[in-house]
């Protein structure tokens, strides 16, 4: 595998970063993960918008744009002989003295790597299992997609490696938050529910895409503070992230759910697949109507 690092494309075995990088020493780094479908980086503009906002907050003096990143991705895809790929775009603060720094970081490290993925994946069903460990609170006023992943790692150890399961966090106040690597949605009586970002969750790019998709289709969306019992009465439930896309839930708590057979989940998945080879941002989506789709 070939990796991009600070302007060079080199073999992964040759990648080196300094132990004095503050992304390593103090967790001052951000990343985005997204998929490339037949050469197209789906929702790249949205990922870069979130990344750039986080970089400003961390005082890392760099911003990235579509043209710049797309050129790097095309080079990496060609070098790795890929047209469909998982991409991790990682920015760390760069080298500094030992000790906490308040000055601007002016020489960050950019590392981009990718691995192959199939152009289309069967939508896997998962069982959503409540975790004993709570979701930690964000380090700042809201959660960044940062290097601070110990909470997620401990949660993954609690639930194990089974790919058919996803752990669901409650926050410290007992409200539903998010999955270990996903955001949570459910449908009840035609309304789409999802935990608010005020619970401390990451505002996922696919989460934002699904909310926009629902609103564009005239589906009512309620973001709020929800207890477990409110989700257990759901008609359908699904999880989202940028790699696994939209994953139906077949069981949550004591409730059996329709999983992949759910009509609304099928509609979201169908429209997602329809957009993923062309959209740069959620703002540009076109939808097949839900009522028309259900008649098929």
mmCIF file of C-alpha atoms in Angstrom:
data_model
loop_
_atom_site.group_PDB
_atom_site.id
_atom_site.type_symbol
_atom_site.label_atom_id
_atom_site.label_comp_id
_atom_site.label_asym_id
_atom_site.label_seq_id
_atom_site.Cartn_x
_atom_site.Cartn_y
_atom_site.Cartn_z
ATOM 1 C CA UNK A 1 0.000 0.000 0.000
ATOM 2 C CA UNK A 2 1.179 3.510 -0.836
ATOM 3 C CA UNK A 3 0.595 6.399 1.569
ATOM 4 C CA UNK A 4 0.597 10.159 1.103
ATOM 5 C CA UNK A 5 2.576 12.074 3.730
ATOM 6 C CA UNK A 6 3.388 15.774 3.521
ATOM 7 C CA UNK A 7 3.665 15.950 -0.252
ATOM 8 C CA UNK A 8 5.203 12.524 -0.878
ATOM 9 C CA UNK A 9 3.685 9.205 -1.919
ATOM 10 C CA UNK A 10 5.670 6.369 -0.347
ATOM 11 C CA UNK A 11 5.236 2.759 0.706
ATOM 12 C CA UNK A 12 3.471 2.339 4.030
ATOM 13 C CA UNK A 13 6.555 0.617 5.471
ATOM 14 C CA UNK A 14 8.567 3.790 4.889
ATOM 15 C CA UNK A 15 6.212 6.214 6.677
ATOM 16 C CA UNK A 16 7.829 7.973 9.635
ATOM 17 C CA UNK A 17 6.593 10.575 12.106
ATOM 18 C CA UNK A 18 8.466 12.081 15.017
ATOM 19 C CA UNK A 19 7.635 11.021 18.596
ATOM 20 C CA UNK A 20 7.551 14.766 19.310
ATOM 21 C CA UNK A 21 4.477 15.231 17.122
ATOM 22 C CA UNK A 22 1.843 16.680 19.457
ATOM 23 C CA UNK A 23 -0.733 14.488 17.764
ATOM 24 C CA UNK A 24 1.127 11.578 19.372
ATOM 25 C CA UNK A 25 2.111 13.245 22.638
ATOM 26 C CA UNK A 26 -1.154 15.038 23.448
ATOM 27 C CA UNK A 27 -3.776 13.784 20.992
ATOM 28 C CA UNK A 28 -3.808 17.036 19.005
ATOM 29 C CA UNK A 29 -4.989 15.630 15.723
ATOM 30 C CA UNK A 30 -8.115 15.163 13.643
ATOM 31 C CA UNK A 31 -9.157 12.680 10.994
ATOM 32 C CA UNK A 32 -11.898 11.956 8.514
ATOM 33 C CA UNK A 33 -12.842 8.595 7.065
ATOM 34 C CA UNK A 34 -14.822 8.363 3.842
ATOM 35 C CA UNK A 35 -15.319 6.186 0.808
ATOM 36 C CA UNK A 36 -14.383 6.572 -2.822
ATOM 37 C CA UNK A 37 -16.906 5.060 -5.253
ATOM 38 C CA UNK A 38 -15.577 4.494 -8.769
ATOM 39 C CA UNK A 39 -13.116 7.315 -8.291
ATOM 40 C CA UNK A 40 -15.577 9.718 -6.626
ATOM 41 C CA UNK A 41 -14.960 10.744 -2.977
ATOM 42 C CA UNK A 42 -18.516 10.844 -1.631
ATOM 43 C CA UNK A 43 -19.407 14.003 0.367
ATOM 44 C CA UNK A 44 -15.791 15.189 0.324
ATOM 45 C CA UNK A 45 -16.833 18.836 0.742
ATOM 46 C CA UNK A 46 -18.749 18.001 3.929
ATOM 47 C CA UNK A 47 -15.844 16.047 5.387
ATOM 48 C CA UNK A 48 -13.424 18.892 4.646
ATOM 49 C CA UNK A 49 -15.791 21.486 6.098
ATOM 50 C CA UNK A 50 -15.915 19.582 9.408
ATOM 51 C CA UNK A 51 -12.167 18.968 9.359
ATOM 52 C CA UNK A 52 -11.292 22.604 8.650
ATOM 53 C CA UNK A 53 -13.572 23.823 11.428
ATOM 54 C CA UNK A 54 -11.860 21.469 13.867
ATOM 55 C CA UNK A 55 -8.389 22.552 12.732
ATOM 56 C CA UNK A 56 -9.273 26.185 13.460
ATOM 57 C CA UNK A 57 -10.439 25.183 16.920
ATOM 58 C CA UNK A 58 -7.210 23.271 17.632
ATOM 59 C CA UNK A 59 -5.074 26.201 16.447
ATOM 60 C CA UNK A 60 -3.570 24.159 13.611
ATOM 61 C CA UNK A 61 -2.799 26.597 10.821
ATOM 62 C CA UNK A 62 -3.884 24.751 7.694
ATOM 63 C CA UNK A 63 -7.059 24.423 5.624
ATOM 64 C CA UNK A 64 -7.862 21.973 2.832
ATOM 65 C CA UNK A 65 -10.022 22.374 -0.273
ATOM 66 C CA UNK A 66 -11.662 19.999 -2.729
ATOM 67 C CA UNK A 67 -9.306 20.546 -5.664
ATOM 68 C CA UNK A 68 -6.188 20.052 -3.568
ATOM 69 C CA UNK A 69 -7.446 16.889 -1.855
ATOM 70 C CA UNK A 70 -9.014 15.394 -4.969
ATOM 71 C CA UNK A 71 -5.692 15.612 -6.802
ATOM 72 C CA UNK A 72 -3.977 13.770 -3.960
ATOM 73 C CA UNK A 73 -6.691 11.119 -3.920
ATOM 74 C CA UNK A 74 -6.436 10.546 -7.669
ATOM 75 C CA UNK A 75 -2.685 10.068 -7.325
ATOM 76 C CA UNK A 76 -3.099 7.615 -4.468
ATOM 77 C CA UNK A 77 -5.864 5.676 -6.209
ATOM 78 C CA UNK A 78 -3.697 5.280 -9.299
ATOM 79 C CA UNK A 79 -0.638 4.282 -7.278
ATOM 80 C CA UNK A 80 -2.640 1.703 -5.302
ATOM 81 C CA UNK A 81 -4.545 0.551 -8.413
ATOM 82 C CA UNK A 82 -7.917 1.226 -6.820
ATOM 83 C CA UNK A 83 -11.206 2.727 -7.995
ATOM 84 C CA UNK A 84 -13.183 1.979 -4.815
ATOM 85 C CA UNK A 85 -11.549 2.611 -1.475
ATOM 86 C CA UNK A 86 -11.746 3.337 2.230
ATOM 87 C CA UNK A 87 -9.837 6.565 2.896
ATOM 88 C CA UNK A 88 -8.428 7.906 6.151
ATOM 89 C CA UNK A 89 -7.401 11.562 6.005
ATOM 90 C CA UNK A 90 -5.343 12.384 9.097
ATOM 91 C CA UNK A 91 -3.946 15.742 10.250
ATOM 92 C CA UNK A 92 -1.805 16.008 13.383
ATOM 93 C CA UNK A 93 -0.461 19.176 14.978
ATOM 94 C CA UNK A 94 3.164 18.499 14.115
ATOM 95 C CA UNK A 95 6.351 18.635 16.149
ATOM 96 C CA UNK A 96 6.681 20.759 19.262
ATOM 97 C CA UNK A 97 8.513 21.015 22.534
ATOM 98 C CA UNK A 98 7.572 18.726 25.399
ATOM 99 C CA UNK A 99 4.804 20.498 27.288
ATOM 100 C CA UNK A 100 1.414 21.930 26.420
ATOM 101 C CA UNK A 101 1.529 24.533 23.668
ATOM 102 C CA UNK A 102 -0.736 27.551 23.277
ATOM 103 C CA UNK A 103 0.945 28.943 20.144
ATOM 104 C CA UNK A 104 -0.349 28.209 16.661
ATOM 105 C CA UNK A 105 0.868 24.981 15.054
ATOM 106 C CA UNK A 106 2.281 25.988 11.682
ATOM 107 C CA UNK A 107 3.764 22.702 10.387
ATOM 108 C CA UNK A 108 1.143 19.960 10.763
ATOM 109 C CA UNK A 109 1.598 16.452 9.432
ATOM 110 C CA UNK A 110 -0.856 15.258 6.774
ATOM 111 C CA UNK A 111 -1.124 11.511 6.226
ATOM 112 C CA UNK A 112 -3.631 9.958 3.816
ATOM 113 C CA UNK A 113 -3.978 6.238 3.317
ATOM 114 C CA UNK A 114 -6.544 3.974 1.724
ATOM 115 C CA UNK A 115 -7.503 0.352 1.418
ATOM 116 C CA UNK A 116 -9.717 -1.482 -1.064
ATOM 117 C CA UNK A 117 -13.479 -1.830 -0.663
ATOM 118 C CA UNK A 118 -16.086 -3.394 -2.902
ATOM 119 C CA UNK A 119 -18.049 -0.928 -5.032
ATOM 120 C CA UNK A 120 -21.248 -2.061 -3.339
ATOM 121 C CA UNK A 121 -21.820 -3.950 -0.119
ATOM 122 C CA UNK A 122 -24.827 -5.873 1.080
ATOM 123 C CA UNK A 123 -26.508 -3.970 3.879
ATOM 124 C CA UNK A 124 -25.619 -5.933 7.009
ATOM 125 C CA UNK A 125 -28.092 -6.215 9.852
ATOM 126 C CA UNK A 126 -26.786 -5.621 13.339
ATOM 127 C CA UNK A 127 -27.943 -6.102 16.865
ATOM 128 C CA UNK A 128 -27.676 -2.883 18.888
ATOM 129 C CA UNK A 129 -26.521 -3.611 22.445
ATOM 130 C CA UNK A 130 -26.482 -1.100 25.291
ATOM 131 C CA UNK A 131 -23.019 -0.591 26.724
ATOM 132 C CA UNK A 132 -22.166 -0.508 30.422
ATOM 133 C CA UNK A 133 -19.533 2.160 29.849
ATOM 134 C CA UNK A 134 -20.964 5.656 29.332
ATOM 135 C CA UNK A 135 -20.098 8.016 26.493
ATOM 136 C CA UNK A 136 -17.478 10.429 27.736
ATOM 137 C CA UNK A 137 -18.118 14.144 27.495
ATOM 138 C CA UNK A 138 -16.489 16.089 24.620
ATOM 139 C CA UNK A 139 -13.140 17.706 25.365
ATOM 140 C CA UNK A 140 -14.519 21.087 24.279
ATOM 141 C CA UNK A 141 -17.926 22.595 23.605
ATOM 142 C CA UNK A 142 -18.722 19.846 21.086
ATOM 143 C CA UNK A 143 -17.160 16.578 19.938
ATOM 144 C CA UNK A 144 -14.444 16.610 17.307
ATOM 145 C CA UNK A 145 -13.376 13.603 15.262
ATOM 146 C CA UNK A 146 -10.062 13.626 17.078
ATOM 147 C CA UNK A 147 -7.356 11.217 18.206
ATOM 148 C CA UNK A 148 -9.072 10.864 21.606
ATOM 149 C CA UNK A 149 -10.498 7.372 21.104
ATOM 150 C CA UNK A 150 -9.930 5.592 24.428
ATOM 151 C CA UNK A 151 -13.647 5.692 25.272
ATOM 152 C CA UNK A 152 -14.439 3.953 21.969
ATOM 153 C CA UNK A 153 -11.647 1.403 22.403
ATOM 154 C CA UNK A 154 -12.851 0.426 25.882
ATOM 155 C CA UNK A 155 -16.410 0.150 24.572
ATOM 156 C CA UNK A 156 -15.239 -2.106 21.730
ATOM 157 C CA UNK A 157 -13.433 -4.327 24.217
ATOM 158 C CA UNK A 158 -16.633 -4.577 26.232
ATOM 159 C CA UNK A 159 -18.722 -5.744 23.301
ATOM 160 C CA UNK A 160 -16.095 -7.787 21.446
ATOM 161 C CA UNK A 161 -15.207 -8.154 17.784
ATOM 162 C CA UNK A 162 -18.479 -9.607 16.471
ATOM 163 C CA UNK A 163 -19.274 -7.641 13.271
ATOM 164 C CA UNK A 164 -23.006 -8.323 13.686
ATOM 165 C CA UNK A 165 -23.181 -6.220 16.883
ATOM 166 C CA UNK A 166 -22.818 -2.524 17.659
ATOM 167 C CA UNK A 167 -22.514 -1.107 21.145
ATOM 168 C CA UNK A 168 -24.762 1.838 21.988
ATOM 169 C CA UNK A 169 -23.595 4.442 24.487
ATOM 170 C CA UNK A 170 -25.724 6.244 27.021
ATOM 171 C CA UNK A 171 -24.309 9.546 28.195
ATOM 172 C CA UNK A 172 -23.661 10.293 31.868
ATOM 173 C CA UNK A 173 -27.249 11.529 32.277
ATOM 174 C CA UNK A 174 -28.685 8.264 30.981
ATOM 175 C CA UNK A 175 -29.796 9.504 27.565
ATOM 176 C CA UNK A 176 -29.174 7.561 24.357
ATOM 177 C CA UNK A 177 -26.086 8.877 22.593
ATOM 178 C CA UNK A 178 -24.480 6.956 19.711
ATOM 179 C CA UNK A 179 -22.800 3.735 18.662
ATOM 180 C CA UNK A 180 -19.118 2.981 19.108
ATOM 181 C CA UNK A 181 -18.477 3.935 15.468
ATOM 182 C CA UNK A 182 -21.938 5.037 14.353
ATOM 183 C CA UNK A 183 -24.871 7.363 14.850
ATOM 184 C CA UNK A 184 -28.278 6.021 15.870
ATOM 185 C CA UNK A 185 -31.677 6.539 14.202
ATOM 186 C CA UNK A 186 -35.113 5.029 14.603
ATOM 187 C CA UNK A 187 -38.533 5.445 13.022
ATOM 188 C CA UNK A 188 -41.811 5.523 14.917
ATOM 189 C CA UNK A 189 -45.166 6.293 13.280
ATOM 190 C CA UNK A 190 -43.439 7.833 10.257
ATOM 191 C CA UNK A 191 -41.222 10.182 12.314
ATOM 192 C CA UNK A 192 -37.415 9.899 12.285
ATOM 193 C CA UNK A 193 -35.727 10.212 15.682
ATOM 194 C CA UNK A 194 -32.038 10.619 16.500
ATOM 195 C CA UNK A 195 -30.128 11.751 19.619
ATOM 196 C CA UNK A 196 -29.232 15.433 19.705
ATOM 197 C CA UNK A 197 -25.629 16.584 19.439
ATOM 198 C CA UNK A 198 -26.245 18.007 22.933
ATOM 199 C CA UNK A 199 -25.915 14.452 24.258
ATOM 200 C CA UNK A 200 -22.207 14.707 23.403
ATOM 201 C CA UNK A 201 -22.203 12.694 20.185
ATOM 202 C CA UNK A 202 -20.136 13.247 17.064
ATOM 203 C CA UNK A 203 -22.196 14.994 14.405
ATOM 204 C CA UNK A 204 -21.456 12.391 11.768
ATOM 205 C CA UNK A 205 -21.336 13.317 8.100
ATOM 206 C CA UNK A 206 -23.648 10.430 7.213
ATOM 207 C CA UNK A 207 -25.885 11.490 10.119
ATOM 208 C CA UNK A 208 -26.164 14.957 8.587
ATOM 209 C CA UNK A 209 -26.785 13.453 5.155
ATOM 210 C CA UNK A 210 -29.615 11.247 6.436
ATOM 211 C CA UNK A 211 -31.260 14.159 8.260
ATOM 212 C CA UNK A 212 -31.114 16.274 5.094
ATOM 213 C CA UNK A 213 -32.428 13.341 3.054
ATOM 214 C CA UNK A 214 -35.387 12.915 5.413
ATOM 215 C CA UNK A 215 -36.273 16.601 5.500
ATOM 216 C CA UNK A 216 -36.057 16.884 1.709
ATOM 217 C CA UNK A 217 -38.521 13.986 1.471
ATOM 218 C CA UNK A 218 -40.941 15.595 3.909
ATOM 219 C CA UNK A 219 -40.180 13.199 6.774
ATOM 220 C CA UNK A 220 -40.399 14.833 10.208
ATOM 221 C CA UNK A 221 -37.075 14.654 12.063
ATOM 222 C CA UNK A 222 -36.803 15.026 15.843
ATOM 223 C CA UNK A 223 -33.362 15.418 17.428
ATOM 224 C CA UNK A 224 -33.607 15.177 21.192
ATOM 225 C CA UNK A 225 -32.749 13.669 24.556
ATOM 226 C CA UNK A 226 -34.225 10.182 24.564
ATOM 227 C CA UNK A 227 -34.395 7.358 27.077
ATOM 228 C CA UNK A 228 -33.834 3.751 26.080
ATOM 229 C CA UNK A 229 -37.535 2.872 26.392
ATOM 230 C CA UNK A 230 -38.436 5.425 23.736
ATOM 231 C CA UNK A 231 -36.228 3.697 21.177
ATOM 232 C CA UNK A 232 -37.323 0.204 22.188
ATOM 233 C CA UNK A 233 -40.812 0.948 20.836
ATOM 234 C CA UNK A 234 -39.415 1.837 17.379
ATOM 235 C CA UNK A 235 -40.945 0.519 14.169
ATOM 236 C CA UNK A 236 -37.510 0.455 12.498
ATOM 237 C CA UNK A 237 -33.953 1.332 13.543
ATOM 238 C CA UNK A 238 -30.656 1.855 11.763
ATOM 239 C CA UNK A 239 -27.063 2.960 12.282
ATOM 240 C CA UNK A 240 -24.950 5.225 10.083
ATOM 241 C CA UNK A 241 -21.326 5.916 9.340
ATOM 242 C CA UNK A 242 -19.376 6.876 6.242
ATOM 243 C CA UNK A 243 -17.814 3.446 5.701
ATOM 244 C CA UNK A 244 -20.674 1.087 6.567
ATOM 245 C CA UNK A 245 -23.269 3.508 5.169
ATOM 246 C CA UNK A 246 -26.788 2.713 6.493
ATOM 247 C CA UNK A 247 -27.028 -0.461 8.568
ATOM 248 C CA UNK A 248 -30.413 -1.839 9.627
ATOM 249 C CA UNK A 249 -30.885 -2.959 13.235
ATOM 250 C CA UNK A 250 -32.657 -6.271 13.806
ATOM 251 C CA UNK A 251 -32.705 -6.221 17.615
ATOM 252 C CA UNK A 252 -32.395 -3.585 20.313
ATOM 253 C CA UNK A 253 -32.826 -4.372 23.983
ATOM 254 C CA UNK A 254 -35.829 -6.644 24.252
ATOM 255 C CA UNK A 255 -37.285 -5.541 20.934
ATOM 256 C CA UNK A 256 -37.147 -7.444 17.651
ATOM 257 C CA UNK A 257 -37.069 -5.115 14.654
ATOM 258 C CA UNK A 258 -37.614 -5.698 10.921
ATOM 259 C CA UNK A 259 -33.987 -4.963 10.064
ATOM 260 C CA UNK A 260 -33.420 -5.063 6.296
ATOM 261 C CA UNK A 261 -37.105 -5.718 5.694
ATOM 262 C CA UNK A 262 -38.087 -2.277 6.984
ATOM 263 C CA UNK A 263 -39.542 -0.161 4.178
ATOM 264 C CA UNK A 264 -38.185 3.163 5.422
ATOM 265 C CA UNK A 265 -34.680 1.808 5.985
ATOM 266 C CA UNK A 266 -34.795 0.351 2.468
ATOM 267 C CA UNK A 267 -35.763 3.765 1.087
ATOM 268 C CA UNK A 268 -32.896 5.534 2.881
ATOM 269 C CA UNK A 269 -30.436 2.892 1.671
ATOM 270 C CA UNK A 270 -31.719 3.050 -1.912
ATOM 271 C CA UNK A 271 -31.381 6.828 -2.096
ATOM 272 C CA UNK A 272 -27.961 6.714 -0.449
ATOM 273 C CA UNK A 273 -26.707 4.312 -3.123
ATOM 274 C CA UNK A 274 -28.212 6.499 -5.834
ATOM 275 C CA UNK A 275 -26.180 9.539 -4.696
ATOM 276 C CA UNK A 276 -22.812 8.141 -3.703
ATOM 277 C CA UNK A 277 -21.033 8.233 -7.076
ATOM 278 C CA UNK A 278 -21.711 11.895 -7.753
ATOM 279 C CA UNK A 279 -22.347 14.077 -4.681
ATOM 280 C CA UNK A 280 -19.681 16.348 -3.214
ATOM 281 C CA UNK A 281 -22.013 17.685 -0.507
ATOM 282 C CA UNK A 282 -25.358 16.779 1.079
ATOM 283 C CA UNK A 283 -26.670 20.099 -0.261
ATOM 284 C CA UNK A 284 -26.812 18.736 -3.803
ATOM 285 C CA UNK A 285 -28.930 15.629 -3.354
ATOM 286 C CA UNK A 286 -31.923 14.636 -5.456
ATOM 287 C CA UNK A 287 -34.365 12.090 -4.039
ATOM 288 C CA UNK A 288 -36.764 9.450 -5.177
ATOM 289 C CA UNK A 289 -40.014 10.105 -3.316
ATOM 290 C CA UNK A 290 -40.757 7.833 -0.380
ATOM 291 C CA UNK A 291 -44.425 7.341 -1.233
ATOM 292 C CA UNK A 292 -43.604 6.448 -4.851
ATOM 293 C CA UNK A 293 -40.863 4.050 -3.765
ATOM 294 C CA UNK A 294 -43.199 2.176 -1.408
ATOM 295 C CA UNK A 295 -45.614 1.544 -4.292
ATOM 296 C CA UNK A 296 -43.009 -0.467 -6.213
#
